[in-house]
Every structure is written in structure tokens, then in C-alpha cells.
PDB file of C-alpha atoms in Angstrom:
ATOM      1  CA  MET A  86       0.148  -0.482  -0.117  1.00 64.00           C
ATOM      2  CA  GLU A  87       1.312   3.286  -0.520  1.00 80.00           C
ATOM      3  CA  LYS A  88       1.959   5.736   1.650  1.00 90.00           C
ATOM      4  CA  LYS A  89      -0.565   8.576   2.316  1.00 96.00           C
ATOM      5  CA  THR A  90       1.327  12.286   1.526  1.00 98.00           C
ATOM      6  CA  ILE A  91       0.641  15.775   3.223  1.00 98.00           C
ATOM      7  CA  ALA A  92       1.795  18.743   2.368  1.00 98.00           C
ATOM      8  CA  LEU A  93       3.794  21.334   5.364  1.00 98.00           C
ATOM      9  CA  ILE A  94       3.196  24.743   4.381  1.00 96.00           C
ATOM     10  CA  ALA A  95       3.687  27.809   6.845  1.00 95.00           C
ATOM     11  CA  HIS A  96       3.932  31.710   7.105  1.00 91.00           C
ATOM     12  CA  ASP A  97       6.906  32.981   8.123  1.00 90.00           C
ATOM     13  CA  ASN A  98       6.357  33.761  11.293  1.00 92.00           C
ATOM     14  CA  LYS A  99       5.444  29.741  11.462  1.00 94.00           C
ATOM     15  CA  LYS A 100       7.587  28.377  10.291  1.00 96.00           C
ATOM     16  CA  ASN A 101       9.549  27.370  13.458  1.00 97.00           C
ATOM     17  CA  GLU A 102       6.314  26.201  14.801  1.00 97.00           C
ATOM     18  CA  ILE A 103       5.575  23.524  12.513  1.00 98.00           C
ATOM     19  CA  VAL A 104       9.447  22.974  12.596  1.00 98.00           C
ATOM     20  CA  SER A 105       8.250  22.706  16.485  1.00 98.00           C
ATOM     21  CA  TRP A 106       5.375  20.444  15.754  1.00 98.00           C
ATOM     22  CA  ALA A 107       7.222  17.939  13.093  1.00 98.00           C
ATOM     23  CA  ILE A 108       9.899  17.466  15.626  1.00 98.00           C
ATOM     24  CA  LYS A 109       7.785  16.957  18.137  1.00 98.00           C
ATOM     25  CA  ASN A 110       5.432  14.031  15.872  1.00 98.00           C
ATOM     26  CA  LYS A 111       8.636  12.766  13.625  1.00 98.00           C
ATOM     27  CA  SER A 112       7.358   9.637  15.260  1.00 97.00           C
ATOM     28  CA  ARG A 113       4.307   9.445  13.251  1.00 97.00           C
ATOM     29  CA  LEU A 114       4.893  12.040   9.890  1.00 97.00           C
ATOM     30  CA  GLU A 115       7.541   9.240   9.379  1.00 96.00           C
ATOM     31  CA  LYS A 116       4.705   6.839   8.570  1.00 96.00           C
ATOM     32  CA  PHE A 117       3.952   9.030   5.699  1.00 97.00           C
ATOM     33  CA  SER A 118       5.038  10.497   2.719  1.00 98.00           C
ATOM     34  CA  LEU A 119       5.996  14.854   3.082  1.00 98.00           C
ATOM     35  CA  CYS A 120       6.363  17.691   0.924  1.00 98.00           C
ATOM     36  CA  GLY A 121       6.127  20.724   1.528  1.00 98.00           C
ATOM     37  CA  THR A 122       6.659  24.167  -0.103  1.00 96.00           C
ATOM     38  CA  GLY A 123       9.977  26.086  -0.597  1.00 95.00           C
ATOM     39  CA  HIS A 124      11.922  27.111   2.872  1.00 96.00           C
ATOM     40  CA  THR A 125       9.388  25.054   5.366  1.00 97.00           C
ATOM     41  CA  ALA A 126      10.167  21.996   2.951  1.00 98.00           C
ATOM     42  CA  LYS A 127      13.648  22.806   3.549  1.00 98.00           C
ATOM     43  CA  MET A 128      13.598  23.651   7.690  1.00 98.00           C
ATOM     44  CA  VAL A 129      11.523  20.161   8.848  1.00 98.00           C
ATOM     45  CA  GLU A 130      13.873  18.281   6.658  1.00 98.00           C
ATOM     46  CA  GLU A 131      17.090  19.338   8.198  1.00 98.00           C
ATOM     47  CA  ALA A 132      14.869  18.714  11.940  1.00 98.00           C
ATOM     48  CA  THR A 133      13.772  16.245  11.010  1.00 98.00           C
ATOM     49  CA  GLY A 134      15.811  13.756   9.400  1.00 98.00           C
ATOM     50  CA  LEU A 135      13.054  13.419   6.620  1.00 98.00           C
ATOM     51  CA  PRO A 136      12.882  13.851   3.208  1.00 98.00           C
ATOM     52  CA  VAL A 137      10.638  15.964   2.211  1.00 98.00           C
ATOM     53  CA  LYS A 138      10.187  16.560  -1.170  1.00 98.00           C
ATOM     54  CA  ALA A 139       9.362  20.068  -1.584  1.00 98.00           C
ATOM     55  CA  TYR A 140       8.225  21.929  -4.265  1.00 98.00           C
ATOM     56  CA  LEU A 141       8.674  26.014  -5.294  1.00 96.00           C
ATOM     57  CA  SER A 142       7.806  28.405  -2.977  1.00 92.00           C
ATOM     58  CA  GLY A 143       4.787  29.750  -1.846  1.00 87.00           C
ATOM     59  CA  PRO A 144       4.966  32.789  -3.490  1.00 85.00           C
ATOM     60  CA  LEU A 145       6.681  31.871  -6.316  1.00 90.00           C
ATOM     61  CA  GLY A 146       3.764  29.714  -7.200  1.00 91.00           C
ATOM     62  CA  GLY A 147       4.002  26.372  -4.187  1.00 93.00           C
ATOM     63  CA  ASP A 148       0.064  26.537  -2.664  1.00 92.00           C
ATOM     64  CA  GLN A 149      -0.907  26.676  -6.355  1.00 93.00           C
ATOM     65  CA  GLN A 150       0.864  23.611  -6.977  1.00 96.00           C
ATOM     66  CA  ILE A 151       0.007  22.156  -4.066  1.00 97.00           C
ATOM     67  CA  GLY A 152      -4.010  23.025  -4.495  1.00 95.00           C
ATOM     68  CA  ALA A 153      -2.897  20.839  -7.533  1.00 96.00           C
ATOM     69  CA  LYS A 154      -1.985  18.351  -5.864  1.00 97.00           C
ATOM     70  CA  VAL A 155      -4.360  17.548  -4.534  1.00 97.00           C
ATOM     71  CA  ALA A 156      -6.710  18.492  -6.475  1.00 97.00           C
ATOM     72  CA  GLU A 157      -5.490  15.075  -8.569  1.00 97.00           C
ATOM     73  CA  GLY A 158      -5.455  13.165  -5.162  1.00 96.00           C
ATOM     74  CA  GLU A 159      -2.046  12.597  -4.263  1.00 97.00           C
ATOM     75  CA  ILE A 160      -2.134  14.657  -1.087  1.00 97.00           C
ATOM     76  CA  SER A 161      -4.333  13.318   1.640  1.00 96.00           C
ATOM     77  CA  MET A 162      -3.342  15.543   4.097  1.00 97.00           C
ATOM     78  CA  VAL A 163      -2.490  19.615   4.204  1.00 97.00           C
ATOM     79  CA  VAL A 164      -0.836  21.183   7.582  1.00 98.00           C
ATOM     80  CA  PHE A 165      -0.694  24.379   6.634  1.00 95.00           C
ATOM     81  CA  PHE A 166      -0.028  27.066   9.571  1.00 95.00           C
ATOM     82  CA  TRP A 167      -1.005  30.352   8.344  1.00 87.00           C
ATOM     83  CA  ASP A 168      -0.973  34.015   9.990  1.00 83.00           C
ATOM     84  CA  PRO A 169      -4.263  35.156   9.392  1.00 79.00           C
ATOM     85  CA  LEU A 170      -3.175  38.338  11.038  1.00 76.00           C
ATOM     86  CA  GLN A 171      -0.652  39.235   8.055  1.00 75.00           C
ATOM     87  CA  MET A 172      -1.019  40.547   5.129  1.00 69.00           C
ATOM     88  CA  GLN A 173       0.161  37.476   2.693  1.00 67.00           C
ATOM     89  CA  PRO A 174       0.765  39.226  -1.408  1.00 66.00           C
ATOM     90  CA  HIS A 175       0.117  35.619  -2.016  1.00 68.00           C
ATOM     91  CA  ASP A 176      -2.694  35.505   0.089  1.00 76.00           C
ATOM     92  CA  PRO A 177      -5.327  34.431  -3.004  1.00 79.00           C
ATOM     93  CA  ASP A 178      -2.912  31.492  -3.201  1.00 79.00           C
ATOM     94  CA  VAL A 179      -3.792  30.802  -0.033  1.00 82.00           C
ATOM     95  CA  LYS A 180      -7.402  31.285   0.065  1.00 87.00           C
ATOM     96  CA  ALA A 181      -7.447  28.425  -2.882  1.00 90.00           C
ATOM     97  CA  LEU A 182      -5.672  26.148  -1.385  1.00 91.00           C
ATOM     98  CA  LEU A 183      -7.430  26.429   2.101  1.00 91.00           C
ATOM     99  CA  ARG A 184     -10.907  25.983  -0.647  1.00 95.00           C
ATOM    100  CA  ILE A 185      -9.621  23.591  -2.585  1.00 96.00           C
ATOM    101  CA  ALA A 186      -8.991  21.304   0.536  1.00 95.00           C
ATOM    102  CA  VAL A 187     -12.474  21.685   1.548  1.00 95.00           C
ATOM    103  CA  VAL A 188     -13.319  21.068  -2.191  1.00 96.00           C
ATOM    104  CA  TYR A 189     -12.244  17.552  -2.245  1.00 97.00           C
ATOM    105  CA  ASP A 190     -12.669  16.979   0.834  1.00 97.00           C
ATOM    106  CA  ILE A 191      -9.788  16.041   2.648  1.00 96.00           C
ATOM    107  CA  PRO A 192      -7.827  17.581   6.434  1.00 97.00           C
ATOM    108  CA  ILE A 193      -6.857  21.139   6.432  1.00 96.00           C
ATOM    109  CA  ALA A 194      -4.488  22.613   9.720  1.00 96.00           C
ATOM    110  CA  THR A 195      -4.260  25.318  10.230  1.00 94.00           C
ATOM    111  CA  ASN A 196      -2.941  25.395  13.119  1.00 95.00           C
ATOM    112  CA  GLU A 197      -1.039  22.853  15.778  1.00 96.00           C
ATOM    113  CA  ALA A 198      -4.250  22.001  17.978  1.00 97.00           C
ATOM    114  CA  THR A 199      -5.756  20.589  14.495  1.00 96.00           C
ATOM    115  CA  ALA A 200      -2.572  19.363  13.462  1.00 97.00           C
ATOM    116  CA  ASP A 201      -2.378  17.484  16.589  1.00 96.00           C
ATOM    117  CA  CYS A 202      -5.220  15.817  16.567  1.00 95.00           C
ATOM    118  CA  ILE A 203      -5.157  15.220  12.780  1.00 93.00           C
ATOM    119  CA  ILE A 204      -2.225  13.173  13.018  1.00 93.00           C
ATOM    120  CA  LYS A 205      -2.825  11.484  15.685  1.00 87.00           C
TER     121      LYS A 205
END
């Protein structure tokens, strides 16, 4: 059976938070294939030693790449630690990714508490 894939994404102010979460949940995450947007993928891979396929950074189209993989059925869950208090230059892409996860009925965790519930 093929491993399910989790996408890991975090805005700049949330990158350390997602890295800490990934370290805390390393034993669970190693049961999945992992991918993520640019710098987040690299940071999680370096911190955990787990392989994380990197797409483009969010502002350069990474959110859209992950959204496409959701639509193609290749991503089973998204952990997206986003910062709702800071305007993002690629905000339409962020909203599109959130929307596509809902349309395709896949879990999307936008904070640590939700990610903890889903990963367990």
C-alpha cells in the first residue's frame, strides 16, 4: 500500500512553529510521504531528517502546486500554519489552497491544535 502524503506549509512567522510540531511528531510523520513549499520543506527536512519533497515557495506558486496535487488526489492532508494577522502578497493563492482542500474533502490543519488532532 502506498503511503499517504501530507503537505507542510507555513508562513514566515509560523515556520519555527511548524518545525517544532514536526520534531514533536516525527515518529508519526515518518509513516507518511511528506512535501511542502520551498523553505518550509527544507527547514522540516533539516530538523527531522525526514525526506520532504520541496515545491516552489508559496509566493512563487508553491501553494498552487500543492493545490493541484490535492486536486489530482496525490495529497491526503495539508498542515498549513498560516498567519491570519499578517497580510500576504499571495493571499489569493492561500485562499485558493484552503478552498481546494474543502472542495476535495481533505483535512487541512491551520494551527497546531488541529494538526495534533488530525495526526493522531
